[in-house]
Tab-separated table of N, CA, C and O in Angstrom:
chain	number	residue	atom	x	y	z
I	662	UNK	N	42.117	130.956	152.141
I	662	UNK	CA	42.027	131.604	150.854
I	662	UNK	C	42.127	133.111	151.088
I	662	UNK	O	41.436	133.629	151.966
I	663	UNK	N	43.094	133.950	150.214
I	663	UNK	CA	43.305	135.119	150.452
I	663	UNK	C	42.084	136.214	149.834
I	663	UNK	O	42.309	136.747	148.747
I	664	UNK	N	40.785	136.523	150.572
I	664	UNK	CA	40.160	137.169	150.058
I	664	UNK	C	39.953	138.736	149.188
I	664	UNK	O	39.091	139.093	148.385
I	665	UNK	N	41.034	139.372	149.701
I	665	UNK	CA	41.623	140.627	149.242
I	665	UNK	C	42.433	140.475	147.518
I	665	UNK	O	42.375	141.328	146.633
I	666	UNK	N	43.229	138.977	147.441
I	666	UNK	CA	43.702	138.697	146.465
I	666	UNK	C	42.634	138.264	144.845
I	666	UNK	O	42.673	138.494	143.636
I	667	UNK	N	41.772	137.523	145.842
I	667	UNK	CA	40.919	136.653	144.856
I	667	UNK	C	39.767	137.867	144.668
I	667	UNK	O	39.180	137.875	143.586
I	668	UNK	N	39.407	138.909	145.675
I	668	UNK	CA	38.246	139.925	144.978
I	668	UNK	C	39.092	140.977	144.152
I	668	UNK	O	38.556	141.783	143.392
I	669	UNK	N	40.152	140.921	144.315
I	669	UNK	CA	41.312	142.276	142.991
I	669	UNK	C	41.150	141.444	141.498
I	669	UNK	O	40.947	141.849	140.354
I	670	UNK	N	41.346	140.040	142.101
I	670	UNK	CA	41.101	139.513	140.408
I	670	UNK	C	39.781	138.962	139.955
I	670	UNK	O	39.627	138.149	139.044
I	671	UNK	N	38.886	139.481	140.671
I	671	UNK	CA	37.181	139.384	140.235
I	671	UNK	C	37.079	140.477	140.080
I	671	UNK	O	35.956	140.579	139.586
I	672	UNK	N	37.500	141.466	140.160
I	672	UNK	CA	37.461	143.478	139.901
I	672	UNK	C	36.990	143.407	138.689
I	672	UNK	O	37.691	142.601	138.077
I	673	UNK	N	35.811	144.012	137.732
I	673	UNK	CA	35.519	144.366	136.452
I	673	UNK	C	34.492	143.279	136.137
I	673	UNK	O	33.645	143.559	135.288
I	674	UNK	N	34.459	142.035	136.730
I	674	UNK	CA	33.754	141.127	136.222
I	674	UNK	C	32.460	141.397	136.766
I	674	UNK	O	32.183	141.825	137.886
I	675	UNK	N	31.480	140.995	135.532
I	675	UNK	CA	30.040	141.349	135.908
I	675	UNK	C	29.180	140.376	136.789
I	675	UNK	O	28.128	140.701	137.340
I	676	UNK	N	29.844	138.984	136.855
I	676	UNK	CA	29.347	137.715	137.753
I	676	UNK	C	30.457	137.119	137.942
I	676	UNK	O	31.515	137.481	137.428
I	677	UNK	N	30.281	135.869	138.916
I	677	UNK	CA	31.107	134.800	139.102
I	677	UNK	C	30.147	133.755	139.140
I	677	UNK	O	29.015	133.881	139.606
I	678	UNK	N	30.784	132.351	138.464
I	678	UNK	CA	30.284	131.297	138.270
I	678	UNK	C	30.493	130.121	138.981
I	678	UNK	O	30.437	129.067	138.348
I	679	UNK	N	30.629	130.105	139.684
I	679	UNK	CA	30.906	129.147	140.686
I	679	UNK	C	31.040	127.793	140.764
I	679	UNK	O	30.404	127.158	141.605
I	680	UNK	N	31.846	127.228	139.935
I	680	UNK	CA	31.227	125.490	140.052
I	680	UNK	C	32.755	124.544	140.505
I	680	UNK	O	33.085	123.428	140.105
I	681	UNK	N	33.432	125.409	141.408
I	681	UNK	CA	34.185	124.473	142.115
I	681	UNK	C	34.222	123.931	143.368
I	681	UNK	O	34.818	124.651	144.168
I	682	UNK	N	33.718	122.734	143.896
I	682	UNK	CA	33.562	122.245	145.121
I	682	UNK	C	34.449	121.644	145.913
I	682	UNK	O	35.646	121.834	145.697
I	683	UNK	N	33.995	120.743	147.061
I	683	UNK	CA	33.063	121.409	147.836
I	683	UNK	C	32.914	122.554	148.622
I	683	UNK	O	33.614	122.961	149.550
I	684	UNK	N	31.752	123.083	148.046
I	684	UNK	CA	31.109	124.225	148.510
I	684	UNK	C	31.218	124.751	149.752
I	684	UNK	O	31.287	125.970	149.905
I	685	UNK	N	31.252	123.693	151.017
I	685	UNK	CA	30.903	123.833	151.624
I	685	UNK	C	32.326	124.194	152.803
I	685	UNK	O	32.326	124.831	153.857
I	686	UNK	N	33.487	123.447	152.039
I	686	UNK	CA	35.230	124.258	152.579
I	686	UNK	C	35.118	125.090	151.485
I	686	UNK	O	34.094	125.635	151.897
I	687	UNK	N	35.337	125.675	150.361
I	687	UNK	CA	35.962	126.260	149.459
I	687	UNK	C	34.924	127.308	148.979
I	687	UNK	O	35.387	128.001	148.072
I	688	UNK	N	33.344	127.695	149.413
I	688	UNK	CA	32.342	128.235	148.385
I	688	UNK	C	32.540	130.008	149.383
I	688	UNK	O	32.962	131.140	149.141
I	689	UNK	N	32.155	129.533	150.106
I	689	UNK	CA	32.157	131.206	151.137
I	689	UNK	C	33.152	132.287	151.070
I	689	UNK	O	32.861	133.462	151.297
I	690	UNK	N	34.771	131.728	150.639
I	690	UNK	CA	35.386	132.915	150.431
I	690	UNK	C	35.094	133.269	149.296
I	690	UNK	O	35.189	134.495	149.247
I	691	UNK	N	34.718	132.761	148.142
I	691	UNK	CA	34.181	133.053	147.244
I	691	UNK	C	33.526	133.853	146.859
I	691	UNK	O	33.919	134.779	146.149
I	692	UNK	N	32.288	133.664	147.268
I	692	UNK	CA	30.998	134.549	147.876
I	692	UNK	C	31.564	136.353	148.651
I	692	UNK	O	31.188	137.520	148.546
I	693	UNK	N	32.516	135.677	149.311
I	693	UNK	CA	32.989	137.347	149.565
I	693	UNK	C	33.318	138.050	148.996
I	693	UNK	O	32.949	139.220	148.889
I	694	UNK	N	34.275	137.365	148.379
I	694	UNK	CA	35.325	137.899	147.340
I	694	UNK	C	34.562	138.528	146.243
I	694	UNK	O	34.785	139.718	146.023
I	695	UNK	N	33.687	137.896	145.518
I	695	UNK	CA	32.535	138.271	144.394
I	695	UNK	C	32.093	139.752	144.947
I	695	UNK	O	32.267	140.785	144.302
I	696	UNK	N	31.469	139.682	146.302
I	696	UNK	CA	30.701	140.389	146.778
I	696	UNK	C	31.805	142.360	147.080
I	696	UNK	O	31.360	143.507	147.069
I	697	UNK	N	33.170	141.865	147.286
I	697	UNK	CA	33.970	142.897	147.766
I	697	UNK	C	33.769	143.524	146.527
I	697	UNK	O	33.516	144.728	146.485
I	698	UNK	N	33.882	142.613	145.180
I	698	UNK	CA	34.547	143.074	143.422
I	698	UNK	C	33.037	143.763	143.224
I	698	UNK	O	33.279	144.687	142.448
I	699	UNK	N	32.083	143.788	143.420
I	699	UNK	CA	30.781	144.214	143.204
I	699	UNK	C	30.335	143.203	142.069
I	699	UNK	O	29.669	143.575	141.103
I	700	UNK	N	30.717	142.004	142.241
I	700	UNK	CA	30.053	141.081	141.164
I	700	UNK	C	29.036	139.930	141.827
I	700	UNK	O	29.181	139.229	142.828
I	701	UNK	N	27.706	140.047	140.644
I	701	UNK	CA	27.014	139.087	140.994
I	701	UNK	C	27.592	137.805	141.471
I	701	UNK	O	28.787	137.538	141.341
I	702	UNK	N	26.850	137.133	141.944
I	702	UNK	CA	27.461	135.539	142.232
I	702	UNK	C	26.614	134.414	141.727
I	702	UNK	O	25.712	135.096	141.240
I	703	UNK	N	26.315	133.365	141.531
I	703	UNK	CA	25.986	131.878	141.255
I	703	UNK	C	26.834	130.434	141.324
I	703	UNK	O	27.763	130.205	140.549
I	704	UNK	N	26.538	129.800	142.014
I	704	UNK	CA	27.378	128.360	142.134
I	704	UNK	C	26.205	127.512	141.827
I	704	UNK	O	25.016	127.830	141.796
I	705	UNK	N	26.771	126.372	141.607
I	705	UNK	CA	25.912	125.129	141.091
I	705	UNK	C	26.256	123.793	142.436
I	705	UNK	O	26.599	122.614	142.341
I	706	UNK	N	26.018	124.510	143.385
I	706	UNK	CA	26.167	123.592	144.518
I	706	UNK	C	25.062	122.675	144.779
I	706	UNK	O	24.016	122.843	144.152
I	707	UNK	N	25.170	121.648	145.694
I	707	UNK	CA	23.866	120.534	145.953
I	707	UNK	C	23.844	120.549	147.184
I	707	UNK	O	22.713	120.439	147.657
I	708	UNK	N	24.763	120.655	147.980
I	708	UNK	CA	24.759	120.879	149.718
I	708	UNK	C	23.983	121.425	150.338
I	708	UNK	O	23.736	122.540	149.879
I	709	UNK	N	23.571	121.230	151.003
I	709	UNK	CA	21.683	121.689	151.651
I	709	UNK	C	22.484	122.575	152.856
I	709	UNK	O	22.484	123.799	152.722
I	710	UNK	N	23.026	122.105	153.789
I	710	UNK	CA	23.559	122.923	154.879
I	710	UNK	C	23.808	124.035	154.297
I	710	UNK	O	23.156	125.039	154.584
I	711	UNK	N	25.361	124.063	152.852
I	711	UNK	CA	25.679	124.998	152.223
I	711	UNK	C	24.891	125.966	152.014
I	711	UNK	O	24.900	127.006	152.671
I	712	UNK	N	24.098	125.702	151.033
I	712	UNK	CA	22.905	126.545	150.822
I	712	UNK	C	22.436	126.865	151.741
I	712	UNK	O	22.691	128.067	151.803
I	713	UNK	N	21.678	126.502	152.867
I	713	UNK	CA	21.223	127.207	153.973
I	713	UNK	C	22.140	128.528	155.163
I	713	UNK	O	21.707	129.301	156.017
I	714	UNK	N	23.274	128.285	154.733
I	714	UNK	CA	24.022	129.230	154.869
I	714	UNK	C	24.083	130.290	154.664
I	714	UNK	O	23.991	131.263	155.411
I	715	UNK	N	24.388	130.121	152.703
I	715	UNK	CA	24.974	131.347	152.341
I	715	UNK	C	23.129	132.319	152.039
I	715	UNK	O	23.124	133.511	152.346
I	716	UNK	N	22.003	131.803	151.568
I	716	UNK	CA	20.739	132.336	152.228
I	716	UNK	C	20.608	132.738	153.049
I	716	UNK	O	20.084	133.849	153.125
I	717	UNK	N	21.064	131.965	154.257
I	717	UNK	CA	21.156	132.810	155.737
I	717	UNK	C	21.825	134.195	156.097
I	717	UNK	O	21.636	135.170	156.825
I	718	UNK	N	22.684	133.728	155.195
I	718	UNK	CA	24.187	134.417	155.728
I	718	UNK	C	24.498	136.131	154.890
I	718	UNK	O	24.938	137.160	155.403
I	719	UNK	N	24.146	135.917	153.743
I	719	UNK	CA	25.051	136.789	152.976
I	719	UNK	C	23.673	138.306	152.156
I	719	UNK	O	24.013	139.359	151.616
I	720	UNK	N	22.286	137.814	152.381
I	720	UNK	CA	21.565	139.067	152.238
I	720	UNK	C	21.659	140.287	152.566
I	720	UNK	O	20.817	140.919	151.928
I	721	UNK	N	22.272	140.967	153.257
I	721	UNK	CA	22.468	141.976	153.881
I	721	UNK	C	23.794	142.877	153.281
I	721	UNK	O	24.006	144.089	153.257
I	722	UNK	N	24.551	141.750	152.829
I	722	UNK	CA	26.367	142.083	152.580
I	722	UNK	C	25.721	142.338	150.995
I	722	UNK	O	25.867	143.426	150.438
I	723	UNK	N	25.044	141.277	150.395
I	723	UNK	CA	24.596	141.728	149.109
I	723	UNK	C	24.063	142.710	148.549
I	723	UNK	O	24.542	143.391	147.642
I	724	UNK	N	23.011	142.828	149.089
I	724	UNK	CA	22.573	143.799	149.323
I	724	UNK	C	22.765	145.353	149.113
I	724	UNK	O	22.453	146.157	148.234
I	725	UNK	N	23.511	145.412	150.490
I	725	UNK	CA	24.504	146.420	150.482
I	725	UNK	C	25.363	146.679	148.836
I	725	UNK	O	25.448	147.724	148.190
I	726	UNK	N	25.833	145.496	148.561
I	726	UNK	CA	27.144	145.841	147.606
I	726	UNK	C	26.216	146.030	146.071
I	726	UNK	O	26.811	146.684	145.214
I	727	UNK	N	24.715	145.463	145.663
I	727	UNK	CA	24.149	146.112	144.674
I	727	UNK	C	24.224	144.498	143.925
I	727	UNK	O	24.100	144.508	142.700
I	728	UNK	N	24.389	143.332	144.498
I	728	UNK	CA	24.497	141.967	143.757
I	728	UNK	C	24.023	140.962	144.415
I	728	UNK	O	24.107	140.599	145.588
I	729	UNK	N	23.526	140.576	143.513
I	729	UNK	CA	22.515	139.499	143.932
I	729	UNK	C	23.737	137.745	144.227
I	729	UNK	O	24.726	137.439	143.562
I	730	UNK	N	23.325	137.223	145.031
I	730	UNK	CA	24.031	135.766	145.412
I	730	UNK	C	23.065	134.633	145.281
I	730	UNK	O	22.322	134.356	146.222
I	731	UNK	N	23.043	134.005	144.227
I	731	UNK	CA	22.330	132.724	144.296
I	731	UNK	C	22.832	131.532	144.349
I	731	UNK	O	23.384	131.275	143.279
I	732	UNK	N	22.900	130.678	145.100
I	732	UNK	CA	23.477	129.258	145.221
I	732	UNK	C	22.179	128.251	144.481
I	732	UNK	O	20.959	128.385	144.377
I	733	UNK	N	23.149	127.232	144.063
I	733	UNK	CA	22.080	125.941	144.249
I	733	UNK	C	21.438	126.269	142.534
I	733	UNK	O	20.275	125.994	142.236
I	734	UNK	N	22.158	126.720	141.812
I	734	UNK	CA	21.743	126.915	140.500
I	734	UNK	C	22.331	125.507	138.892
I	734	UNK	O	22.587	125.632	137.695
I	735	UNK	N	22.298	124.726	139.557
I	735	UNK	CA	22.559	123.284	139.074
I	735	UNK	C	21.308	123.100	138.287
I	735	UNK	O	20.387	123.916	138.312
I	736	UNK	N	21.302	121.571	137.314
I	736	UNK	CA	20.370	121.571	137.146
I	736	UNK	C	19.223	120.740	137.400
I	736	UNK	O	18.360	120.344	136.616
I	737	UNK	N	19.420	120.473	139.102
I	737	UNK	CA	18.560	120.126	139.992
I	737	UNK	C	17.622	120.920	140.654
I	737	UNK	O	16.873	120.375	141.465
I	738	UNK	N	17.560	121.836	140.493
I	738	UNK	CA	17.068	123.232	141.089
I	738	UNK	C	16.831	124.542	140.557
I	738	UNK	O	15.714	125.059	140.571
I	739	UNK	N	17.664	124.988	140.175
I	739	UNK	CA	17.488	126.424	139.430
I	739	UNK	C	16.175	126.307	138.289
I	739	UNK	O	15.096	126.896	138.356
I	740	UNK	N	16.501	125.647	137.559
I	740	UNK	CA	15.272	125.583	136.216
I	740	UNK	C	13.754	125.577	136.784
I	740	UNK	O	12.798	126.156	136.269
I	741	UNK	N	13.751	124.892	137.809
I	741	UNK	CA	12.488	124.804	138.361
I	741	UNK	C	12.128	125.941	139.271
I	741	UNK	O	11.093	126.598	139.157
I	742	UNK	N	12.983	126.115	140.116
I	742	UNK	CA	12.915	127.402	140.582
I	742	UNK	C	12.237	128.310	140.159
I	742	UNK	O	11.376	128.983	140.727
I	743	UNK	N	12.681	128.345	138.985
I	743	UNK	CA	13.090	129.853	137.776
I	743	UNK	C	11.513	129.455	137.518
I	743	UNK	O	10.632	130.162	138.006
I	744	UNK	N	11.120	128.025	136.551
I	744	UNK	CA	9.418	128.108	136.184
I	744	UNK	C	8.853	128.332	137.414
I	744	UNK	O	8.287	129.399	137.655
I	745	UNK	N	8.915	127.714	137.978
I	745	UNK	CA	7.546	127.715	139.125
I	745	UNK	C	7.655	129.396	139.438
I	745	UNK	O	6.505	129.768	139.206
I	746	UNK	N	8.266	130.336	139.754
I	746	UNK	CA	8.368	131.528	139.909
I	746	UNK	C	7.491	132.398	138.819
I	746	UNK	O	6.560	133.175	139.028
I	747	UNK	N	7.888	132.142	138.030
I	747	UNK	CA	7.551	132.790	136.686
I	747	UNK	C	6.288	132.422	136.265
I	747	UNK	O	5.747	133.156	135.438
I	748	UNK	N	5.598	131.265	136.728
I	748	UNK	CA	4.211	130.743	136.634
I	748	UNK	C	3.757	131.528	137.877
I	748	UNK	O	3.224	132.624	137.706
I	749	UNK	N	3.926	131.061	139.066
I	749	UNK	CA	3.398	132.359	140.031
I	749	UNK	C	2.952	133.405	140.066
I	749	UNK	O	1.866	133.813	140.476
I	750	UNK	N	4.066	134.048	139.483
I	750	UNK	CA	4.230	135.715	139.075
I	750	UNK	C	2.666	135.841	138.338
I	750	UNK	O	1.682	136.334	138.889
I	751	UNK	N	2.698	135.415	137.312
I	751	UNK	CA	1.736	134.956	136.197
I	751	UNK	C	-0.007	134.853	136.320
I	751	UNK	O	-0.977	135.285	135.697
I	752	UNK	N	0.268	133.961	137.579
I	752	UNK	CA	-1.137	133.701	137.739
I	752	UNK	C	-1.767	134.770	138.978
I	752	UNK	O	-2.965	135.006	139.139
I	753	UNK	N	-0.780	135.266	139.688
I	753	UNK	CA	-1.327	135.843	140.995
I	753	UNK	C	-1.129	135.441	142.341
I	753	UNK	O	0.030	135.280	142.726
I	754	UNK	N	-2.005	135.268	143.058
I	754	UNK	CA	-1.610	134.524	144.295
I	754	UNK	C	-1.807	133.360	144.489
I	754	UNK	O	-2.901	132.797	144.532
I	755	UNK	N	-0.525	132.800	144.653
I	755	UNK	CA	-0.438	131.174	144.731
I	755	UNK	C	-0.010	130.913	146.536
I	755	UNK	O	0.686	131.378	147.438
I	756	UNK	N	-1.259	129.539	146.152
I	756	UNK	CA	-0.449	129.039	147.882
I	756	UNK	C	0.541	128.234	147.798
I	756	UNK	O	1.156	128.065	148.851
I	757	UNK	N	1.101	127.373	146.386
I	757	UNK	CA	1.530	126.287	146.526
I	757	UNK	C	2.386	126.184	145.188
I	757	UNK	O	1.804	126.785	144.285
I	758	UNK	N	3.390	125.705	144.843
I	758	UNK	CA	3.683	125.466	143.837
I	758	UNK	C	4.777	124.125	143.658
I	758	UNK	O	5.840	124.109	144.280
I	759	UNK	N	4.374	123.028	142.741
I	759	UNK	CA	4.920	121.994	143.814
I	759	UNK	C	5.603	121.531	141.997
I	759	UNK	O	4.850	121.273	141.058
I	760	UNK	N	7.052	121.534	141.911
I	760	UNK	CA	7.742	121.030	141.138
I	760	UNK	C	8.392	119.142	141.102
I	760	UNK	O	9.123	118.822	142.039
I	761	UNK	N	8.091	118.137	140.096
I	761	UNK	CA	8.667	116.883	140.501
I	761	UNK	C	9.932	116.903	139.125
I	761	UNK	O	9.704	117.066	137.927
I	762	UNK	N	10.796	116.757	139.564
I	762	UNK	CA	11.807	116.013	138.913
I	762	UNK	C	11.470	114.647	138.882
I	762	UNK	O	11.069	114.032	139.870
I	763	UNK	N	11.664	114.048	137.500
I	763	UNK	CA	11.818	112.349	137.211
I	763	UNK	C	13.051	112.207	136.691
I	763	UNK	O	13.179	113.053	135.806
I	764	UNK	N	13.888	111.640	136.791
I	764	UNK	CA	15.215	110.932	136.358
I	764	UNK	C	15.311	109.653	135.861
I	764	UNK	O	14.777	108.815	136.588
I	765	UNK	N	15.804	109.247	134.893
I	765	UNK	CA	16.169	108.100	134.959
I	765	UNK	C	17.630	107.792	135.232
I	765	UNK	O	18.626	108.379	134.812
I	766	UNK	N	17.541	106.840	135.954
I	766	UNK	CA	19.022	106.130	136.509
I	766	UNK	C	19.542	105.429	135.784
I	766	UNK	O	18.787	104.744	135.094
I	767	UNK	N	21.059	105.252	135.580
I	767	UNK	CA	21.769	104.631	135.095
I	767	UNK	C	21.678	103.233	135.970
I	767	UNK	O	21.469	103.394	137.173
I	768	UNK	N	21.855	101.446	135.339
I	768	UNK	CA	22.084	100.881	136.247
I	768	UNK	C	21.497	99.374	135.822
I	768	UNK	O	22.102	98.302	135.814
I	769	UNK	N	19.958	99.695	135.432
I	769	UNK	CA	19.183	98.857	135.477
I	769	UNK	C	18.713	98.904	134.253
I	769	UNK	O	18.869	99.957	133.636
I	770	UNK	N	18.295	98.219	133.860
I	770	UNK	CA	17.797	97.865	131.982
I	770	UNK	C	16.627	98.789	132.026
I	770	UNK	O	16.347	98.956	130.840
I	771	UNK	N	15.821	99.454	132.725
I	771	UNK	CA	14.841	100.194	132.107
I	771	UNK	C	15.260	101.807	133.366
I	771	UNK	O	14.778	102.936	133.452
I	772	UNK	N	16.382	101.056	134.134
I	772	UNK	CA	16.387	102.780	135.138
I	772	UNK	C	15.770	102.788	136.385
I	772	UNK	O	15.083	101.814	136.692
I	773	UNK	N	15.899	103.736	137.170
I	773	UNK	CA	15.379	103.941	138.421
I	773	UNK	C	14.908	104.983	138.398
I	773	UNK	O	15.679	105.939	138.303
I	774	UNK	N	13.260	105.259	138.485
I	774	UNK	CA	13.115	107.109	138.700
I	774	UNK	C	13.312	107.726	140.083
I	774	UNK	O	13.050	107.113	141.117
I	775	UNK	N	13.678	108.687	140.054
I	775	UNK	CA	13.590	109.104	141.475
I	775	UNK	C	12.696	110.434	141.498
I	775	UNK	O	12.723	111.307	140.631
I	776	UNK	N	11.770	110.425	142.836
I	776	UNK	CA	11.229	111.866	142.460
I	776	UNK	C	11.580	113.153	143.801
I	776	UNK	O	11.803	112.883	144.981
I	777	UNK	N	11.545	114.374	143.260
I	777	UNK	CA	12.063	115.380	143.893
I	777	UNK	C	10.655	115.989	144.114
I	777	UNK	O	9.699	115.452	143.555
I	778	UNK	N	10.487	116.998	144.840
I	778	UNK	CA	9.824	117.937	144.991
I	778	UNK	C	10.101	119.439	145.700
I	778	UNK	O	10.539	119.484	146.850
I	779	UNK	N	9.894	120.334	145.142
I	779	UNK	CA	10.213	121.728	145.793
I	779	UNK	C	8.688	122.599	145.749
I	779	UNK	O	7.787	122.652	144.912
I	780	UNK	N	8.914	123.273	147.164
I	780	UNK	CA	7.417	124.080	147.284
I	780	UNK	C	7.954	125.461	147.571
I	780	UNK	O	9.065	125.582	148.086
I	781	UNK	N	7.303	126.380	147.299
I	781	UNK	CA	7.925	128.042	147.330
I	781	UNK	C	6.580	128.748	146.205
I	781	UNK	O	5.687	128.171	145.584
I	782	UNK	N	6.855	129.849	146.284
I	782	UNK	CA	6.294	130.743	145.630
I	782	UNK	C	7.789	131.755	144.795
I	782	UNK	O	7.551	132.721	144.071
C-alpha cells in the first residue's frame, strides 16, 4: 500500500474510520498514513495480536503528530471501555473495574449467552 499516496488523500481530514479488514494485513499502513495527514485514527478491529501492536507500536509516532490512535473501537469493546473509564474517573481511585458483556446467540430457541470480561482503569 502506497503510504505517501493514501496520507495526501487523508490531508484535511479530521479522523479516519477504519472498518476495513483484516486488520491485521491491511490496518497498519493505515495507521500511518492517518498519522503522516495529522488525522486522528479509530478502527473497529477484534484481533487481539492486532491490537496489541498498534498499542505497542504507534504511541510515540502519535504523539509526536498531535493524534490520538485507538483500535478495537467495535461494539465489543469501546462502549465499555469508554463507561468503565468514565465511572473511574468519577469515583477516584479504583483498583478494579470489571465489565461483562451478555449476548444472545443466534441458533438455539432461547440463545447462547456468552460472557466477556475486561479489567483496566
Amino acid at each position: 500500500m502506497d503510504i505517501l499516496a493514501l496520507s495526501g488523500a487523508l490531508r484535511g481530514c479530521d479522523a479516519v474510520i477504519n472498518c476495513a479488514g483484516p486488520f491485521t494485513l491491511l490496518g497498519e499502513p493505515v495507521i500511518r498514513a492517518a498519522i503522516a495527514a495529522g488525522a486522528h485514527y479509530v478502527d473497529t478491529t477484534g484481533e487481539q495480536r492486532y491490537i496489541g501492536r498498534v498499542l505497542d507500536g504507534f504511541e510515540e509516532e502519535a504523539r509526536r503528530a498531535g493524534v490520538s490512535v485507538v483500535p478495537a473501537m467495535a461494539d465489543d469493546g469501546g462502549p465499555g471501555d469508554m463507561i468503565a473509564h468514565l465511572t473511574a474517573a468519577r469515583l477516584g481511585a479504583v483498583d478494579e473495574v470489571v465489565v461483562a458483556y451478555l449476548r444472545a446467540r443466534r441458533g438455539g430457541p432461547r440463545g447462547r449467552w456468552r460472557r466477556c470480561s475486561r479489567r483496566g482503569r
